[in-house]
XYZ file of C-alpha atoms in Angstrom:
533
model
C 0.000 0.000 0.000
C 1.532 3.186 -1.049
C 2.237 5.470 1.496
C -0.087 8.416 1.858
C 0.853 12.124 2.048
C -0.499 14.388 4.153
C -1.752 16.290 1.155
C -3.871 13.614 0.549
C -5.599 13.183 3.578
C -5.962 17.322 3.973
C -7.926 19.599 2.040
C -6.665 21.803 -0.184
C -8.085 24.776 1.795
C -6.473 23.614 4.899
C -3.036 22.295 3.229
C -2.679 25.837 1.964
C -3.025 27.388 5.311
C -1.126 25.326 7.259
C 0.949 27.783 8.786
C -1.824 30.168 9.405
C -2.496 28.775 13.021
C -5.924 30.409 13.468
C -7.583 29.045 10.332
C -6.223 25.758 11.211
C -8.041 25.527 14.683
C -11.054 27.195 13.059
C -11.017 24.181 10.574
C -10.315 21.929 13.256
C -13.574 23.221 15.469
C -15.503 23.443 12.009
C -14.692 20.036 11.807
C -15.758 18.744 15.130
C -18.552 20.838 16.212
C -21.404 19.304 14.313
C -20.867 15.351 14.665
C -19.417 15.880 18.358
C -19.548 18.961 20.013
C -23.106 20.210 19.763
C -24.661 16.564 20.331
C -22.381 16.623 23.178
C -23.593 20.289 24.602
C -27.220 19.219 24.173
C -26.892 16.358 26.171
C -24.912 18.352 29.009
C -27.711 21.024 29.025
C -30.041 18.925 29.422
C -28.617 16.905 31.978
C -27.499 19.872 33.596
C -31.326 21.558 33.302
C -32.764 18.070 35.304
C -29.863 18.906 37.956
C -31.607 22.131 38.531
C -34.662 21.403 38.841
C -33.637 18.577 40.840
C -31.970 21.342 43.210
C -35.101 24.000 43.058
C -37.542 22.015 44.081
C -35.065 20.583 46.863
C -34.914 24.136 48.044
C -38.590 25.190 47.216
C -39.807 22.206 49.719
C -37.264 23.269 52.573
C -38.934 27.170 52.429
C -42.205 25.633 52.759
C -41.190 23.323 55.662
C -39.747 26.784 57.300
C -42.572 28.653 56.794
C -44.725 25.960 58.599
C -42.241 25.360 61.383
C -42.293 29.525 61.643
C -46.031 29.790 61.953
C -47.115 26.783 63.843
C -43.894 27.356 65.932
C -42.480 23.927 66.146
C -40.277 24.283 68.658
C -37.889 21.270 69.638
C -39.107 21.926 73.759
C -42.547 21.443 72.377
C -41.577 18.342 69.768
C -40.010 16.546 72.669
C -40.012 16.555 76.517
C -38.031 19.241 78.241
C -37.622 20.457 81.670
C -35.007 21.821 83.905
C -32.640 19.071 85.571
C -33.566 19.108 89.280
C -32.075 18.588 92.794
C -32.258 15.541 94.599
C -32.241 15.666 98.222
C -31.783 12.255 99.095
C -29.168 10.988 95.680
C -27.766 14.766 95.840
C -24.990 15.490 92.416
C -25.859 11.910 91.834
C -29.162 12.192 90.216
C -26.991 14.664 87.491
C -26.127 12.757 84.183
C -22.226 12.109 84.438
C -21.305 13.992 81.486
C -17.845 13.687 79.110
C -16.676 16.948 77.219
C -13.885 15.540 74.806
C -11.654 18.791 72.786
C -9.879 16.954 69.850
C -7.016 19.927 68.752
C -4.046 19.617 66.627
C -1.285 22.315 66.811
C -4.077 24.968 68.106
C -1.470 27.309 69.356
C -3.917 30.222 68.695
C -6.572 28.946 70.343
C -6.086 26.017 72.675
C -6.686 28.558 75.532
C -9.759 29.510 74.532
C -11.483 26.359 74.027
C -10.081 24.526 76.894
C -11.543 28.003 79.294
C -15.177 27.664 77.874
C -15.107 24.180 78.497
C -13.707 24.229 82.012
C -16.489 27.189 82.383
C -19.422 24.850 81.749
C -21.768 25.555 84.404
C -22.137 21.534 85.855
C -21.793 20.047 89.065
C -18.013 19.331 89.295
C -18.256 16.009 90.773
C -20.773 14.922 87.265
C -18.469 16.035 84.392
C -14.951 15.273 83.067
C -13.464 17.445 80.511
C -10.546 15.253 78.232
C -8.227 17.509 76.142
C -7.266 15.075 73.611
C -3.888 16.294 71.937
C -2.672 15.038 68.322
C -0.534 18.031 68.254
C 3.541 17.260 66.556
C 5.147 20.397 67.970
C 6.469 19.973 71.555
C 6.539 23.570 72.219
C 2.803 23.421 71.882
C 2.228 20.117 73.351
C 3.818 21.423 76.544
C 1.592 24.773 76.617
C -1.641 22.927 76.395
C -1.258 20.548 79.036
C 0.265 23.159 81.450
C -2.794 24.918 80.945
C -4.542 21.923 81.652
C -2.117 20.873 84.994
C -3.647 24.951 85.604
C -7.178 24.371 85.176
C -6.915 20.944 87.288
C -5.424 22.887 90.381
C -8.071 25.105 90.510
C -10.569 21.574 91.119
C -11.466 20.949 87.250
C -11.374 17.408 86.227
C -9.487 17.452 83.541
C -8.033 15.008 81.819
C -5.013 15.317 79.044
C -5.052 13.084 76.501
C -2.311 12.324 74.295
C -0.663 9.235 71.709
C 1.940 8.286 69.769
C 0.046 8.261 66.206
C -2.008 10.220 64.458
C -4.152 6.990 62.715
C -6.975 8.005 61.915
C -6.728 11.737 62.595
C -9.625 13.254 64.688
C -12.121 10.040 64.276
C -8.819 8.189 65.488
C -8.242 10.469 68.396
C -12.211 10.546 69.635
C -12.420 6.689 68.948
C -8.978 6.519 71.487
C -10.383 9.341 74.099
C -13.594 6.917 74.294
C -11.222 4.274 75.862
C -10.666 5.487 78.716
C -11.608 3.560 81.884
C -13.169 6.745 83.472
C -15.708 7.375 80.184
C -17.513 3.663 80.720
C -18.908 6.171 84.292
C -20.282 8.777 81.445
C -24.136 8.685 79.999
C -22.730 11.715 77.094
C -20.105 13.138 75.713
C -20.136 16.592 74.420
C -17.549 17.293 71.492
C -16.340 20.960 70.851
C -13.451 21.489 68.162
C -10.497 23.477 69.783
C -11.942 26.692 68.225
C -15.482 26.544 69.851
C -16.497 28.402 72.860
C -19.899 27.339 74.287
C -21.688 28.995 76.997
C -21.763 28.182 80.548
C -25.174 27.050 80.787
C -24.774 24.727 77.356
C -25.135 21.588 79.045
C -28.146 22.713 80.899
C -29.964 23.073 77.755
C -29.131 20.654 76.088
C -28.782 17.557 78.113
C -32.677 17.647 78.951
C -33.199 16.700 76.220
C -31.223 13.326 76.134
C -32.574 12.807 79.567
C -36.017 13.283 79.334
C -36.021 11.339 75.746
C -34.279 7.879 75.360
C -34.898 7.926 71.913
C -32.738 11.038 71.109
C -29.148 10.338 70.338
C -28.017 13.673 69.164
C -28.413 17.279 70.393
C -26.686 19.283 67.952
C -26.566 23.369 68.378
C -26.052 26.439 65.967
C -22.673 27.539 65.280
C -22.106 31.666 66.001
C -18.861 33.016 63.853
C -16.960 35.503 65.661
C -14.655 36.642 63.045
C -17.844 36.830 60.458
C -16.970 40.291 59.553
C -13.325 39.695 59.175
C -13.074 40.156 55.634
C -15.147 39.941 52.374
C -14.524 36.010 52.744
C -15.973 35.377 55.828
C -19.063 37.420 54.909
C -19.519 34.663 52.132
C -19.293 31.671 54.201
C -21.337 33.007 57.008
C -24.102 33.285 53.776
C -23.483 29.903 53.167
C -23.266 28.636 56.518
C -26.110 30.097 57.808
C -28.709 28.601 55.476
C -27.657 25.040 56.226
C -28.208 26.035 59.994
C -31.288 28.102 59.575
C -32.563 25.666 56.934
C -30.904 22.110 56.419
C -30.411 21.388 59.796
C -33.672 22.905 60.996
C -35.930 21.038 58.234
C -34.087 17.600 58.968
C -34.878 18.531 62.337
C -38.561 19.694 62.411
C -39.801 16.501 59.982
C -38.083 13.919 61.902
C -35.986 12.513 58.880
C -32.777 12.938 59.161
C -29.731 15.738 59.611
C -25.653 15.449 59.821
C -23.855 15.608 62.889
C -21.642 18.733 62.202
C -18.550 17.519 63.940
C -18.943 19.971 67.129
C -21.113 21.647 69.091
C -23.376 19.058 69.893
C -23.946 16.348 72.639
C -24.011 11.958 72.200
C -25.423 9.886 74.101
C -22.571 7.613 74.225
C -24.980 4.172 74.520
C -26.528 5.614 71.136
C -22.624 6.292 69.960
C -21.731 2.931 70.794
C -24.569 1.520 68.965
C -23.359 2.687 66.298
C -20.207 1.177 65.924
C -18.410 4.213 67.177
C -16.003 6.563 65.502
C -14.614 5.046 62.012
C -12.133 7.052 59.577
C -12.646 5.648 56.611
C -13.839 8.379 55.368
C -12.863 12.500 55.977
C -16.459 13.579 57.381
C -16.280 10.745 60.329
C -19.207 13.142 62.376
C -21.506 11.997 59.255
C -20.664 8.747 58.774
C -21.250 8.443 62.506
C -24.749 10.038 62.312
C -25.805 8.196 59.472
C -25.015 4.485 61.398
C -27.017 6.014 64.421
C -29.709 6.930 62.110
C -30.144 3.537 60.882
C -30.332 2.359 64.127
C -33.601 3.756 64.398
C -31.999 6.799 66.707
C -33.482 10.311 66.175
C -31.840 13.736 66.389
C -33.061 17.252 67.452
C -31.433 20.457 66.294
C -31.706 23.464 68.880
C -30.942 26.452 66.898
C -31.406 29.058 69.789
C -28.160 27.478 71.302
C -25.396 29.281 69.742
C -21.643 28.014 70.199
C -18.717 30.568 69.278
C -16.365 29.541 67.090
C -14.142 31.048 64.232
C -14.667 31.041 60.242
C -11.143 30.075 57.804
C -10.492 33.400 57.024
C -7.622 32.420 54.457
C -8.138 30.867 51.346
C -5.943 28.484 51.950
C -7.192 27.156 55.160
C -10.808 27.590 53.126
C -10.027 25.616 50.209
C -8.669 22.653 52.579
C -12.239 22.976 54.203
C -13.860 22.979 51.260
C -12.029 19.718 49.854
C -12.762 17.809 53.208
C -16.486 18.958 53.701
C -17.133 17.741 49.638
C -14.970 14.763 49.241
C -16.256 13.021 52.381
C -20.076 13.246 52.208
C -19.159 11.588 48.177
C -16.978 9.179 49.818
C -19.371 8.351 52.114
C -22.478 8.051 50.148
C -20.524 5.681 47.835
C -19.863 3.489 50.718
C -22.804 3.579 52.378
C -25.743 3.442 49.449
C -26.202 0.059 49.569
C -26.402 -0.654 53.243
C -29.165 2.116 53.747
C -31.345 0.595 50.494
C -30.836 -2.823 52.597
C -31.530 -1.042 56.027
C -35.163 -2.320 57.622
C -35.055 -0.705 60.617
C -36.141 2.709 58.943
C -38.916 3.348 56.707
C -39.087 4.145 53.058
C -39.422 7.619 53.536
C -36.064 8.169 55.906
C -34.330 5.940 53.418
C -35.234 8.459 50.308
C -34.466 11.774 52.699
C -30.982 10.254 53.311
C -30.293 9.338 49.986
C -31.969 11.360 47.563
C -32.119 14.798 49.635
C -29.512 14.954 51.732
C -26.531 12.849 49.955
C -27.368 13.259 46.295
C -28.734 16.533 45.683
C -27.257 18.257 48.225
C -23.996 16.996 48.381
C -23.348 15.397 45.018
C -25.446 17.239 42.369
C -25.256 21.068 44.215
C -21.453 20.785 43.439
C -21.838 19.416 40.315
C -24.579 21.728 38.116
C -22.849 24.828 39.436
C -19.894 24.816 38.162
C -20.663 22.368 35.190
C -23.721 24.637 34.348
C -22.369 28.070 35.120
C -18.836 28.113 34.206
C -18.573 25.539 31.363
C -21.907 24.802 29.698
C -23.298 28.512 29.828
C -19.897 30.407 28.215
C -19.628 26.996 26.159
C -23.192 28.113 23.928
C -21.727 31.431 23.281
C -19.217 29.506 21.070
C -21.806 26.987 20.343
C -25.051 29.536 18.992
C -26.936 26.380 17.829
C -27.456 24.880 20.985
C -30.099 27.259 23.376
C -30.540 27.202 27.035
C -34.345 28.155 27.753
C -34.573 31.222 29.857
C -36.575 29.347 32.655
C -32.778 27.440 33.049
C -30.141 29.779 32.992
C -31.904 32.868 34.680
C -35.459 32.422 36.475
C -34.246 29.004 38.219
C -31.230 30.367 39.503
C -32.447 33.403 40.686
C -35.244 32.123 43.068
C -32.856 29.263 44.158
C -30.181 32.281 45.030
C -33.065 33.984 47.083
C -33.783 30.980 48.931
C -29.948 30.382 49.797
C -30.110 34.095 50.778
C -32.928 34.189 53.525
C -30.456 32.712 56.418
C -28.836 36.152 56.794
C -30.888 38.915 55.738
C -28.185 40.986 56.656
C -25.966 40.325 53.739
C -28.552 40.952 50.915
C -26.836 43.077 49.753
C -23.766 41.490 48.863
C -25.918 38.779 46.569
C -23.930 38.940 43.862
C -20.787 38.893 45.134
C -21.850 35.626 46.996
C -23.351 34.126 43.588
C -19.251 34.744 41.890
C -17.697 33.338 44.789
C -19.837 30.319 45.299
C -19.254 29.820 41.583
C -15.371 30.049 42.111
C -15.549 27.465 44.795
C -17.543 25.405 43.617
C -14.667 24.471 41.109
C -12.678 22.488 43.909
C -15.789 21.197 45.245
C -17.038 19.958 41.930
C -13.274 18.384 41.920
C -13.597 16.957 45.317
C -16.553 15.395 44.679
C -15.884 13.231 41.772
C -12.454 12.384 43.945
C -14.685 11.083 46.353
C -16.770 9.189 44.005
C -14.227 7.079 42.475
C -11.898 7.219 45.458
C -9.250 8.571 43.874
C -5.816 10.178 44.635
C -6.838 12.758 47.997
C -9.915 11.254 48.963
C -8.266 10.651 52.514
C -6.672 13.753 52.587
C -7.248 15.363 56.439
C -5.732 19.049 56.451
C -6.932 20.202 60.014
C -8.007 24.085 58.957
C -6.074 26.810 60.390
C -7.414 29.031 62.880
C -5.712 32.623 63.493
C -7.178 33.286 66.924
C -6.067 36.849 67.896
C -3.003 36.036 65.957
C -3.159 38.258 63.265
C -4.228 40.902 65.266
C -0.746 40.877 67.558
C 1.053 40.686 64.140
C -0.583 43.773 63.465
C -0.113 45.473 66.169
C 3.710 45.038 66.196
C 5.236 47.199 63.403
C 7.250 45.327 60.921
C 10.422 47.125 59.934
C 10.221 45.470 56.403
C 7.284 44.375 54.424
C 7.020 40.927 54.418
C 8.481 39.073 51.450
C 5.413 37.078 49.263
C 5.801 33.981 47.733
C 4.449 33.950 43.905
C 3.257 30.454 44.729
C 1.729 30.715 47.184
C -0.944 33.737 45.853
C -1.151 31.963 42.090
C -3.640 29.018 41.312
C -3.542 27.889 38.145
C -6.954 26.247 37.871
C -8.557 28.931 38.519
C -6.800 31.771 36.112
C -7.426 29.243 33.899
C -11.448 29.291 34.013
C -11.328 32.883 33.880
C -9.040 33.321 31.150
C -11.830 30.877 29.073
C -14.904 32.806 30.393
C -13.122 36.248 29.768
C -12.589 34.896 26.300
C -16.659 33.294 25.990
C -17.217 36.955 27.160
C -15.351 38.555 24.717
C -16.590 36.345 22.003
C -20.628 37.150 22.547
C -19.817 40.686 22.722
C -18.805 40.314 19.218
C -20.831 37.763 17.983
C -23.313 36.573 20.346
C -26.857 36.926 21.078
C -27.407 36.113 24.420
C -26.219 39.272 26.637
C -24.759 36.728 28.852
C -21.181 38.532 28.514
C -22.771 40.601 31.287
C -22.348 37.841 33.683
C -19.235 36.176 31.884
C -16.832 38.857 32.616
C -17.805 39.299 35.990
C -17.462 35.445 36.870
C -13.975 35.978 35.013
C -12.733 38.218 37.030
C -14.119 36.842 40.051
C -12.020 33.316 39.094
C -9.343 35.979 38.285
C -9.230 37.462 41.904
C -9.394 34.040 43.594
C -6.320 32.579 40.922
C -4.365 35.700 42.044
C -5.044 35.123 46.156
C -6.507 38.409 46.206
C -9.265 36.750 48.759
C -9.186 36.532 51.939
C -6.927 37.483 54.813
C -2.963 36.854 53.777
C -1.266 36.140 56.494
C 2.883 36.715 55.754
C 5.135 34.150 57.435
C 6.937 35.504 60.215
């Protein structure tokens, strides 16, 4: 067979412009874009069109169970039995529950003091509770400051006990799992768990542990979280957005219909026979709080959220203690769901309906297709059409969807209306890594096990402040670029550009200012920077 030259298998059009690089690409995509590219786009927009209404009516029926828990108020005292702990005379401290408070922390130089104080502040009879500092932490210096602020708390008649061991297997699921093995904790009816940048009240434990007592078939007590640092930066304003509609919402619907919410890691109180039940703590996957909630759940155990108990605790306020977060909190709940599908389909110990909350609701459209259709949908198949002009998105999609499912997302904090679009870029941004994250957890791939614990600055940015530097501090050009990100925006700035000249649409509008939103986050202009000292 003779060999062929690449005259022959070019056309003549295209073999005379071979060196003109643009009408060789424009060939190329002429080429491609009817048998592959707009078959492909269809599919994705439709696919991506199901994923949002999918998501709208998840959100639509979580309003409607708000409204109803507003007006008929369905209050957890009035769900369940609640009333005040009392004195015995004749069993005295005895008749208290003997209660555990357990404070996993990990190199919390910042704020080991400040946890470890609100705990040994808990308003409980002294003789009923036992607060365990459990310390993973690798640096001696700060090994040795946290438990001689525990030997300090302990002479003033706390019983406190520090906890430390000579592995970090299995990271904080490992450490909890280890602190539960302690002779003293088979005396204890609950544990409470507060991460080392909480601070509850004094009288948390009387308001919560009513209801445990007063309820055998409660497992959980979980509380709202209250962020201190909220107003740090532009950041922080954006995750308390976020944050506070799975409080004010999520937690509260899961709550109010009996079906079924995630432990969020902290801030909330166990009864430790429920706990046990369970099979205990387990790290297989990087949300162990969830994957213990979900075994308790099919154990027939119910939960009550109490959102008018507010814990204090601190937001990431860099973007790379953020983005860590943001890998964990979406690769897990993936992870998990992929391990875990089976056994709740097989479950009989819950009904039909529980089963389809849990797996439907909670793990696949909130955690698995929320990820997913935002970025897919709004930074790759939306700027993709403008290049694409025979393949339409129907206006009901790509604006009048969106825009009442960003309303609903907006009604946990009224106070940041305001900054609605800023919110919308950002989520946008982010939802890049967790789109990323999720698929990691799906197939288990290369960081699904990944456990960065997320920084916390304390007051310490605020004492670097205050001392003046004689020299600015010198920045690392790798440590403010990401790639992945000036990447998207360099494609939507260029889909931007594109329907200003030839599009129909209008949606450059939007396309350059999610570019340049990607574009601040791929330069590390979010954010607090903190400079290495």
């Amino acid at each position: 067979m003779s060999r062929l030259s690449s005259s022959a298998l070019l056309p003549e059009s295209f073999d005379g412009s071979r060196d003109d690089i643009t009408e060789q690409i424009g060939f190329v995509w002429d080429q491609i874009k009817a048998p592959l590219i707009i078959p492909l786009l269809r599919v994705l927009v439709v696919v991506c069109l199901a994923m949002s209404i999918m998501l709208f009516i998840e959100r639509v029926y979580m309003g409607v169970v708000i409204v109803l828990v507003k007006l008929f108020g369905r209050k957890p005292e009035k769900r369940y039995k609640w009333e005040p702990i009392k004195d015995d005379l004749e069993m005295g401290n005895s008749s208290y529950p003997m209660v555990l408070v357990q404070i996993p922390m990990y190199n919390e130089k910042e704020v080991y003091q400040l946890s470890i104080g609100a705990a040994c502040g808990l308003s409980w009879p002294s003789d009923r509770i036992i607060i365990q500092v459990l310390d993973d932490s690798t640096d001696s210096t700060i090994k040795d400051l946290v438990e001689l602020e525990c030997q300090r708390w302990a002479s003033k008649g706390i019983n406190i006990k520090y906890e430390i061991r000579d592995n970090r297997n299995g990271y904080k699921a490992g450490a909890l799992k280890e602190g539960m093995k302690r002779s003293y904790v088979k005396h204890c009816d609950y544990v409470a768990i507060f991460d080392a940048d909480f601070q509850p009240e004094p009288d948390f434990l009387w308001r919560t542990i009513p209801f445990l007592a007063h309820n055998p078939e409660i497992a959980l007590v979980q509380s709202r979280w209250k962020f201190v640092n909220a107003d740090e930066c532009l950041m922080t304003r954006m995750q308390e957005m976020s944050l506070d509609y799975h409080f004010t919402v999520e937690q509260e619907v899961g709550s109010s219909t009996y079906a079924f919410f995630g432990f969020n890691g902290t801030a909330g109180v166990w009864r430790i026979a429920a706990l046990n039940e369970a099979g205990g703590w387990k790290d297989r996957t990087t949300v162990e709080d969830m994957d213990l909630a979900v075994r308790a759940s099919l154990k027939g155990w119910k939960f009550v959220y109490v959102g008018n108990i507010k814990v204090k605790n601190e937001l990431p306020s860099t973007l790379k203690a953020y983005r860590y977060q943001q890998h964990r909190w979406s690769c897990g709940p993936a992870n998990l769901f992929r391990k875990m599908v089976v056994e709740i389909i097989k479950n009989k110990k819950v009904n039909l309906w529980k089963k389809v909350h849990v797996i439907y609701n909670f793990f696949f459209v909130r955690k698995i297709v929320a990820h997913i259709v935002t970025f897919v949908f709004y930074c790759v198949v939306i700027p993709t059409t403008v290049l694409v002009p025979e393949v339409e998105i129907p206006k009901w999609g790509s604006v009048y969807i969106p825009s009442i499912i960003t309303l609903l997302n907006a009604v946990g904090t009224p106070r940041s209306l305001h900054l609605l679009v800023f919110w919308i870029l950002f989520e946008n941004v982010m939802s890049l890594h967790r789109t990323k994250a999720t698929f990691i957890g799906l197939l288990e791939a290369g960081r699904v096990n990944e456990w960065v614990v997320t920084e916390k600055l304390g007051d310490a940015l605020k004492a670097k402040a205050a001392v003046k530097a004689p020299k600015k501090p010198r920045l690392r050009i790798g440590e403010r670029l990401h790639l992945l990100e000036l990447g998207v925006g360099a494609y939507l700035f260029f889909c931007a550009c594109y329907d200003v000249a030839f599009g129909k649409n209008h949606y450059f509008i939007y396309l350059y200012l999610q570019a340049i939103a990607f574009f601040v986050v791929g330069f590390g202009h979010v954010g607090t920077f903190v400079p290495n000292s």
